[in-house]
mmCIF file of C-alpha atoms and ligand atoms in Angstrom:
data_model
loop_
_atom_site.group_PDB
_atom_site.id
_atom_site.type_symbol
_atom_site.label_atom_id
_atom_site.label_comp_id
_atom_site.label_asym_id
_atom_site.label_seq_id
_atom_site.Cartn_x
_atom_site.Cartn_y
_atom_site.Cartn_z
ATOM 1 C CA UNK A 14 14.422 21.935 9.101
ATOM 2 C CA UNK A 15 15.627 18.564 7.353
ATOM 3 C CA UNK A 16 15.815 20.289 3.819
ATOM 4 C CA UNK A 17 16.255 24.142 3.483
ATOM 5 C CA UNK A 18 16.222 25.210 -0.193
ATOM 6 C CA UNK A 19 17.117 28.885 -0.511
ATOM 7 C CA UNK A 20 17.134 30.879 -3.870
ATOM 8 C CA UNK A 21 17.698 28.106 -6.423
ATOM 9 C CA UNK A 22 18.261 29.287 -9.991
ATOM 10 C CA UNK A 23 18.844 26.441 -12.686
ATOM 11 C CA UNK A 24 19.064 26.509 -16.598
ATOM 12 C CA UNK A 25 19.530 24.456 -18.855
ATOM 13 C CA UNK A 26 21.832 25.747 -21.249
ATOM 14 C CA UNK A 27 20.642 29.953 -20.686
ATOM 15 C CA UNK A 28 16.860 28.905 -20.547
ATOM 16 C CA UNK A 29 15.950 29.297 -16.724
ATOM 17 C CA UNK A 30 13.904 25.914 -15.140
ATOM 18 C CA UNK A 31 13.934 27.305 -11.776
ATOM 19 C CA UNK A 32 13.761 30.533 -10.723
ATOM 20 C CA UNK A 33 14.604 31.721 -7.309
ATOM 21 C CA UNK A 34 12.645 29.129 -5.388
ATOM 22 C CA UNK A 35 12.422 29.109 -1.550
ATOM 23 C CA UNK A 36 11.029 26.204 0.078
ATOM 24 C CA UNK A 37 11.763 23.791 3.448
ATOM 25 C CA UNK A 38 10.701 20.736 4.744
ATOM 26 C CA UNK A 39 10.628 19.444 8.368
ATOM 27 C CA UNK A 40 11.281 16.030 9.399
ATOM 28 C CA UNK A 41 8.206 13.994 8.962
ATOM 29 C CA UNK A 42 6.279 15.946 6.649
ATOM 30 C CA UNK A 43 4.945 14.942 3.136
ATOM 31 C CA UNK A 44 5.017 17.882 0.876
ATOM 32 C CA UNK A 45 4.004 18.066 -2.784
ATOM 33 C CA UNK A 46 4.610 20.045 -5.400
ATOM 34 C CA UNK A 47 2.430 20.939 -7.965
ATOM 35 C CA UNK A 48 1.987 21.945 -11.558
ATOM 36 C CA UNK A 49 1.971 21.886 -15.608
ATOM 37 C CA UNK A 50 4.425 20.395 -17.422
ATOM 38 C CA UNK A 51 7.687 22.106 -17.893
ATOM 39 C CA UNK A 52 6.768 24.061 -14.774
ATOM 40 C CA UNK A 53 10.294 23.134 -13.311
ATOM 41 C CA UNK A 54 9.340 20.169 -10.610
ATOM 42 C CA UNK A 55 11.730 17.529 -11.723
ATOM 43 C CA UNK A 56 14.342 19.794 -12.002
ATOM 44 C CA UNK A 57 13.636 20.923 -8.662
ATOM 45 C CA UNK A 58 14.181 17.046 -7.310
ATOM 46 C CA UNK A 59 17.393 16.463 -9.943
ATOM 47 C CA UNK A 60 18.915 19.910 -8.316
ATOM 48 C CA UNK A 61 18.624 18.798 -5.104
ATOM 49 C CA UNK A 62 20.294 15.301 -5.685
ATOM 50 C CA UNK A 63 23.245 16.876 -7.536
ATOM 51 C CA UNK A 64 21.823 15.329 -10.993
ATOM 52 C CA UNK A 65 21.678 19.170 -12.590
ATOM 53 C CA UNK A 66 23.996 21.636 -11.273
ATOM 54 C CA UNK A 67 22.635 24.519 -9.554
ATOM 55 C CA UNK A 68 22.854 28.024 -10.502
ATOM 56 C CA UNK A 69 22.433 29.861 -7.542
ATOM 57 C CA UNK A 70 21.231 29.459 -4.381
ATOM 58 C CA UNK A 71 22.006 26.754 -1.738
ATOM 59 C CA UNK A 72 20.579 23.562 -0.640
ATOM 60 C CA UNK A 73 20.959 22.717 2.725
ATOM 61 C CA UNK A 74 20.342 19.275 4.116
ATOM 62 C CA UNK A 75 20.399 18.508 7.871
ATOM 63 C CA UNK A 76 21.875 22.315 8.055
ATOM 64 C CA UNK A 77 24.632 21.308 5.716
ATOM 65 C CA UNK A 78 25.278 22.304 1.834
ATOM 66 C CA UNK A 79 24.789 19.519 -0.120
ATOM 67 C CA UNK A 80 24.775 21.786 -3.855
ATOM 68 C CA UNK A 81 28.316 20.884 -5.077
ATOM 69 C CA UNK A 82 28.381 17.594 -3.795
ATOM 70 C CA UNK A 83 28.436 14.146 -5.831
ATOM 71 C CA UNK A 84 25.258 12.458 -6.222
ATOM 72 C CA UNK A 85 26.492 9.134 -4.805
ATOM 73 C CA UNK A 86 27.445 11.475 -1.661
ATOM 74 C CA UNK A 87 23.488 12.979 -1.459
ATOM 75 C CA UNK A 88 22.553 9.904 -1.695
ATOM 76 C CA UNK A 89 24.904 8.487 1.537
ATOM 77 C CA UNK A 90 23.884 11.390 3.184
ATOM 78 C CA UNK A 91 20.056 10.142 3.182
ATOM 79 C CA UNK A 92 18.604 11.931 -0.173
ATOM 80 C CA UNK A 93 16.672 8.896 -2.115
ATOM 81 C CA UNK A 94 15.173 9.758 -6.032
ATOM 82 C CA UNK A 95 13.037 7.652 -7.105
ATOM 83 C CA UNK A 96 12.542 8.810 -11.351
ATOM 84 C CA UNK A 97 10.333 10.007 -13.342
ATOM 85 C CA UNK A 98 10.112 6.791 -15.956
ATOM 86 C CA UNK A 99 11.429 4.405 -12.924
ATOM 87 C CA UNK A 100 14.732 3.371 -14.502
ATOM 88 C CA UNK A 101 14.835 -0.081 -13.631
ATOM 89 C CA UNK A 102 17.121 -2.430 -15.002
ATOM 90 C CA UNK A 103 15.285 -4.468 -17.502
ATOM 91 C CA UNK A 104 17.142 -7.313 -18.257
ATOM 92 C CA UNK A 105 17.853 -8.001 -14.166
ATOM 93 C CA UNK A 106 15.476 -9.868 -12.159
ATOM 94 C CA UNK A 107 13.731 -8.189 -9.348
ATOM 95 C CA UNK A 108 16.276 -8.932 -6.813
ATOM 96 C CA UNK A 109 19.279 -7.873 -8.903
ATOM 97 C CA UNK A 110 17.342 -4.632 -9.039
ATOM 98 C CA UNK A 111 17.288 -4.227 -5.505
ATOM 99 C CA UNK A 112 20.382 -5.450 -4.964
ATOM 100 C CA UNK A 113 22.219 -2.814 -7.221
ATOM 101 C CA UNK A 114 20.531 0.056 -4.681
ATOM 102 C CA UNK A 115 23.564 -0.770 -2.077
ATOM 103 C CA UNK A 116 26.096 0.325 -4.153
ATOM 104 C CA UNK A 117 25.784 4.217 -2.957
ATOM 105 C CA UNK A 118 25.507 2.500 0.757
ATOM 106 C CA UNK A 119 28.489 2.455 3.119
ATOM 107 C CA UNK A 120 26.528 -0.122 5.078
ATOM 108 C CA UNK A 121 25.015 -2.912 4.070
ATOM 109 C CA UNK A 122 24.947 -5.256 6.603
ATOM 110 C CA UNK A 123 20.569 -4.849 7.175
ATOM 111 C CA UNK A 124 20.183 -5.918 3.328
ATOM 112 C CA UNK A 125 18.317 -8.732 3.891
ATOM 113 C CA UNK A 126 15.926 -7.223 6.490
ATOM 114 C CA UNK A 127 15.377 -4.177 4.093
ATOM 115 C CA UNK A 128 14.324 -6.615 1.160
ATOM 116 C CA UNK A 129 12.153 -8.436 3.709
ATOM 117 C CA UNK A 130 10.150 -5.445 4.465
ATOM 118 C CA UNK A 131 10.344 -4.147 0.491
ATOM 119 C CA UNK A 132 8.222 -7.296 -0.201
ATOM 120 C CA UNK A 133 5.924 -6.717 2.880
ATOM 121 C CA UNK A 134 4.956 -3.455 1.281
ATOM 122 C CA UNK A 135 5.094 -5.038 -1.956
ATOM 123 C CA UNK A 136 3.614 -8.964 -1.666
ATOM 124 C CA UNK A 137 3.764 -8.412 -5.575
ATOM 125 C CA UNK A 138 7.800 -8.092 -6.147
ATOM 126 C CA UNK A 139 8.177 -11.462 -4.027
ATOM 127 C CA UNK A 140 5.993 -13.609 -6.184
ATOM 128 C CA UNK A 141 8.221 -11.932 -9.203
ATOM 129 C CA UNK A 142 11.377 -11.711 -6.989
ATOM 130 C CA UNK A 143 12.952 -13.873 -9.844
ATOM 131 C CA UNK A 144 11.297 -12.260 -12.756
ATOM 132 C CA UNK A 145 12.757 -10.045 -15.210
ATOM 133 C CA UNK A 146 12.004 -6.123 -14.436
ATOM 134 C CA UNK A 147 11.112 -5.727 -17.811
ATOM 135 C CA UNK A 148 8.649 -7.718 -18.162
ATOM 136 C CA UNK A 149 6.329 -6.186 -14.747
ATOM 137 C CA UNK A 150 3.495 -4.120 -15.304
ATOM 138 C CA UNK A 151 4.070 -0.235 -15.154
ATOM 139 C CA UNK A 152 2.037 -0.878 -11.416
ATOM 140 C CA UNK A 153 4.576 -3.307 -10.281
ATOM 141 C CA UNK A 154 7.945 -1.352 -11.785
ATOM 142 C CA UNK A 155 6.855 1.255 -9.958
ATOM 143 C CA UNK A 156 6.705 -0.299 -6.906
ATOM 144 C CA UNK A 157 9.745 -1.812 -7.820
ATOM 145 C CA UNK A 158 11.228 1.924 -8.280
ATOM 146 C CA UNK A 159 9.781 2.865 -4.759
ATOM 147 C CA UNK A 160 11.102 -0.326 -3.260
ATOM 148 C CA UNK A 161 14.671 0.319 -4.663
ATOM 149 C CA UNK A 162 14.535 3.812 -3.175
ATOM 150 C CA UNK A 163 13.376 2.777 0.275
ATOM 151 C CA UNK A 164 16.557 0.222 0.030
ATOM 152 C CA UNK A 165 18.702 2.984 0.329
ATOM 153 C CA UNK A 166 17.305 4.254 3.301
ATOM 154 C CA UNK A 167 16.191 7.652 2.703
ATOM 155 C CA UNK A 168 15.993 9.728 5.174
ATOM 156 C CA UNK A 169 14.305 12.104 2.430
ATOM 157 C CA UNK A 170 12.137 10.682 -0.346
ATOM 158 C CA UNK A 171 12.034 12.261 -3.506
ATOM 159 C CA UNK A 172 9.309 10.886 -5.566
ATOM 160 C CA UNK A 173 8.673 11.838 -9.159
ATOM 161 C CA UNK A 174 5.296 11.340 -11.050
ATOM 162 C CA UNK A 175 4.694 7.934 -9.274
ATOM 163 C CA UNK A 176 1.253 7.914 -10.978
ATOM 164 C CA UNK A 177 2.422 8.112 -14.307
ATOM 165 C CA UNK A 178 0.662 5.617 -16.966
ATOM 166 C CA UNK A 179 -1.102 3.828 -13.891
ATOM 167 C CA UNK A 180 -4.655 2.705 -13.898
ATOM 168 C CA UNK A 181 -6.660 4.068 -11.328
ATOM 169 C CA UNK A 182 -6.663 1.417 -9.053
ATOM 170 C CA UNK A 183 -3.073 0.855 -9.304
ATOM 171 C CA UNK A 184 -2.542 4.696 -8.668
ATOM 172 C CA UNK A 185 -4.169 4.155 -5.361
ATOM 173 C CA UNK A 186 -2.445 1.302 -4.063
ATOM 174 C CA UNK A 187 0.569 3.232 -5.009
ATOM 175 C CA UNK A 188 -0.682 6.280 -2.676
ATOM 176 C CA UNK A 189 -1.348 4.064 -0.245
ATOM 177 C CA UNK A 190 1.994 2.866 0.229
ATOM 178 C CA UNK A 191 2.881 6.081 0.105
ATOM 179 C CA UNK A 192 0.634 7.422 3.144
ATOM 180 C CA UNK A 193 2.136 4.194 4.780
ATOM 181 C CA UNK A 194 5.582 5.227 4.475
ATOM 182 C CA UNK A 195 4.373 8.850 5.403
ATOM 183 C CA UNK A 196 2.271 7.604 8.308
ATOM 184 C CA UNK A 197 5.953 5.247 9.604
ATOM 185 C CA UNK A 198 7.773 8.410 9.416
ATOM 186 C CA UNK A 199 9.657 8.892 5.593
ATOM 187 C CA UNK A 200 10.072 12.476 4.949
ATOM 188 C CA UNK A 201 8.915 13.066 1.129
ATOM 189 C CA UNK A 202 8.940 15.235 -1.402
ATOM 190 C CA UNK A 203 6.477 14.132 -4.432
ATOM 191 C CA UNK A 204 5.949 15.259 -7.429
ATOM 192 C CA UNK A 205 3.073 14.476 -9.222
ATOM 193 C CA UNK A 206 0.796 15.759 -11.959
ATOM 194 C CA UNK A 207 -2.178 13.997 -10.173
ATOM 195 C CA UNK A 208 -3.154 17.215 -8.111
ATOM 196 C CA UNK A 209 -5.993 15.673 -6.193
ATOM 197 C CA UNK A 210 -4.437 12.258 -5.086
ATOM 198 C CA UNK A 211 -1.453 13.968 -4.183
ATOM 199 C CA UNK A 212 -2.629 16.778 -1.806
ATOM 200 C CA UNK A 213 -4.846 14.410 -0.525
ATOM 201 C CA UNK A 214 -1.881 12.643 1.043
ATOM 202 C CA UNK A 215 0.244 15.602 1.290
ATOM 203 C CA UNK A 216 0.462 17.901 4.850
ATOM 204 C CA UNK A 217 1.690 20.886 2.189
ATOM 205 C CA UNK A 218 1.115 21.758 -1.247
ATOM 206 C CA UNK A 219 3.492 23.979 -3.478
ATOM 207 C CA UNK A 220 1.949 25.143 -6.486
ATOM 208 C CA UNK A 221 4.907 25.610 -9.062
ATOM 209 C CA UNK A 222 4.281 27.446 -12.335
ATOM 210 C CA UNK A 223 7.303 28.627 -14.879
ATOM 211 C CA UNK A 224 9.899 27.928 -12.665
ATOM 212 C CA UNK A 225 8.207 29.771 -9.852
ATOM 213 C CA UNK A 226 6.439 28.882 -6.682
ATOM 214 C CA UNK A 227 2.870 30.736 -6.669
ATOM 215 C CA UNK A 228 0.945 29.088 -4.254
ATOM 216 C CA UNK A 229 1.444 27.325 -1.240
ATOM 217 C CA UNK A 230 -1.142 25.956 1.606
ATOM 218 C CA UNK A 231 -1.822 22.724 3.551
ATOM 219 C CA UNK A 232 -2.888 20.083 1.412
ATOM 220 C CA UNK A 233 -6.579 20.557 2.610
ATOM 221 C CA UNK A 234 -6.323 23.873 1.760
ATOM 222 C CA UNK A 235 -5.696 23.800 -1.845
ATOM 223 C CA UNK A 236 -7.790 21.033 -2.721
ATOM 224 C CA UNK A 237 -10.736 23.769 -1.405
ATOM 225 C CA UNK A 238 -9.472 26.720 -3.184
ATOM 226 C CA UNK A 239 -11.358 27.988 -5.814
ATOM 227 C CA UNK A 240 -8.440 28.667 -8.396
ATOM 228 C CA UNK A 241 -6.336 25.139 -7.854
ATOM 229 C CA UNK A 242 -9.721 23.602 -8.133
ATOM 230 C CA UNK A 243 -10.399 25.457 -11.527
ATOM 231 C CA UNK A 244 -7.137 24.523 -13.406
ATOM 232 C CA UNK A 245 -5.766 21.710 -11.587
ATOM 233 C CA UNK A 246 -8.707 19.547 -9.744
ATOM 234 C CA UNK A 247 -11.018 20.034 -13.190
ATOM 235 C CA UNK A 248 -13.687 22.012 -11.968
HETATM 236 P P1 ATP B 309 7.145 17.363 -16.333
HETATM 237 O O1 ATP B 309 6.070 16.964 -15.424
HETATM 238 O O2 ATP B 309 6.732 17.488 -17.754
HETATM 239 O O3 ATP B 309 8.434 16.602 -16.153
HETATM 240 P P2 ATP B 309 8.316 19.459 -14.810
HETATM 241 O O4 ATP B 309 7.548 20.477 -14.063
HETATM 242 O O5 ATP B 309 8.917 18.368 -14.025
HETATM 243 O O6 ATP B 309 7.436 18.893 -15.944
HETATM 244 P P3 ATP B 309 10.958 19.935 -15.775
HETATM 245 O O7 ATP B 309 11.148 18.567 -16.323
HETATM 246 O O8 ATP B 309 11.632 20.290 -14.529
HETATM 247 O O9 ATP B 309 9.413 20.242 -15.614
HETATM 248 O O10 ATP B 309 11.369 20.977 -16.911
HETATM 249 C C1 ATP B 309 11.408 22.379 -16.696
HETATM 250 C C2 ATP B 309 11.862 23.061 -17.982
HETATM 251 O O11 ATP B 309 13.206 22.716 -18.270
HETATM 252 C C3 ATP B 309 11.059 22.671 -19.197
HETATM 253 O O12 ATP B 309 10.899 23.810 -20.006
HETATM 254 C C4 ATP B 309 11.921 21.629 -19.891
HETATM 255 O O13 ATP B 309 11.694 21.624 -21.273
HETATM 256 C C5 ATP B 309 13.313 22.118 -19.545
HETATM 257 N N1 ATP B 309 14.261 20.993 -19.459
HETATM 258 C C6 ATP B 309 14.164 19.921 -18.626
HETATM 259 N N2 ATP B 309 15.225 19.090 -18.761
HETATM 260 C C7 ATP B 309 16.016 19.637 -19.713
HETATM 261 C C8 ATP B 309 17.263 19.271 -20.324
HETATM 262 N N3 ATP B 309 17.923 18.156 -19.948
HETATM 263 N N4 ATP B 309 17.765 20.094 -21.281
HETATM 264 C C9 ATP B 309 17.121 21.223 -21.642
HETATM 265 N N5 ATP B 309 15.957 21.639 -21.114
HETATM 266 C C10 ATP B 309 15.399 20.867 -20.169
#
């Protein structure tokens, strides 16, 4: 299993996010978790990149703990967020952007190659390779975010609410990209309020609900049930 999470607790501050949550993923799989708002899914991806601290409970990675360590060390080690919100650098050009994602890297000897194929996925970012991050469309930051990500070479993608304030068209070139990089191999873990795009993509569905996992099933299999379809696939 490339990432084993077993019992995680976190709070913030007393009030419990996560609650005892069990979950792995194998190499190669895209999984998804689902749910409201508040249900505990970022904190879920900030635990497991050392951004919260973790309670209880252990996060293995490659059959090592990883809870404990430094994020720039998760991040070495092959664990890639990409935000909720994107948090690009506004005021830096496209390129800087990128650029900036080798800090955490020990090796960075394939960064041109790694841009190269950034702006194969992304024709977009090359026309505005010069431009000011600030002033893309939400579409293109995100695939801006993304790109960053894949810069560091994740061996596990965490990816939170890439739909967010997208168009619908946008929202499914995004997922396409995303299938892509699932298709080439990318292990990922998304998070998404977008139920039906997202297990449509995804091998495995988590359903997450106050801190705790409730459901889980192949992709397929959710998007059929009768209950996710009710409160989560309107109707
Ligand atoms: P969303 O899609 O709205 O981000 P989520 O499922 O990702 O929802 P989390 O962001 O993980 O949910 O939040 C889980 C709970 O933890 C919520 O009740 C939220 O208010 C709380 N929470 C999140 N971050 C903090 C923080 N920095 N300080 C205090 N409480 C927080």
């Amino acid at each position: 299993m490339l990432l084993n999470i077993q019992e995680l607790t976190v709070s913030y501050g007393g009030i419990r996010a996560v609650r005892d949550i069990s979950f792995g993923i194998e190499s190669g799989e895209l999984v998804a978790l689902i749910g409201p708002n508040g249900a505990g899914k970022s904190t879920i991806l900030r635990a497991i990149v050392g951004l919260v601290p973790v309670e209880k409970g252990k996060i293995l990675f490659e059959e090592k703990q990883i809870n404990g360590q430094p994020t720039h060390m998760i991040v070495r080690n092959g664990i890639v967020l990409a935000p909720e919100g994107r948090q690009i650098f506004g005021r830096l050009s496209v390129t800087e952007n990128l650029t900036l994602a080798t800090f955490a890297l020990k090796n960075t000897a394939t960064f041109n190659e790694d841009v190269e194929r950034v702006f194969e996925l992304f024709p977009v970012l090359r026309e505005r390779k010069n431009q000011q991050a600030g002033t893309l469309s939400g579409g293109e930051q995100q695939m801006l975010c993304i790109g960053r990500a894949l810069i560091e070479k994740p061996k596990l993608l965490l990816l939170d609410e890439p739909s967010l304030g997208l168009a619908p068209l946008l929202i499914k070139e995004i997922f396409q990209i995303i299938k892509r990089l699932h298709t080439e191999g990318t292990t990922i873990l998304l998070v998404e309020q977008n139920a039906r795009i997202a297990l449509k993509v995804a091998d495995r569905g988590l359903i997450i609900e106050s801190g705790n996992i409730v459901l889980e099933d192949s992709g397929k299999g959710l998007l059929s049930n009768p209950d996710i379809k009710k409160h989560y696939l309107g109707g």
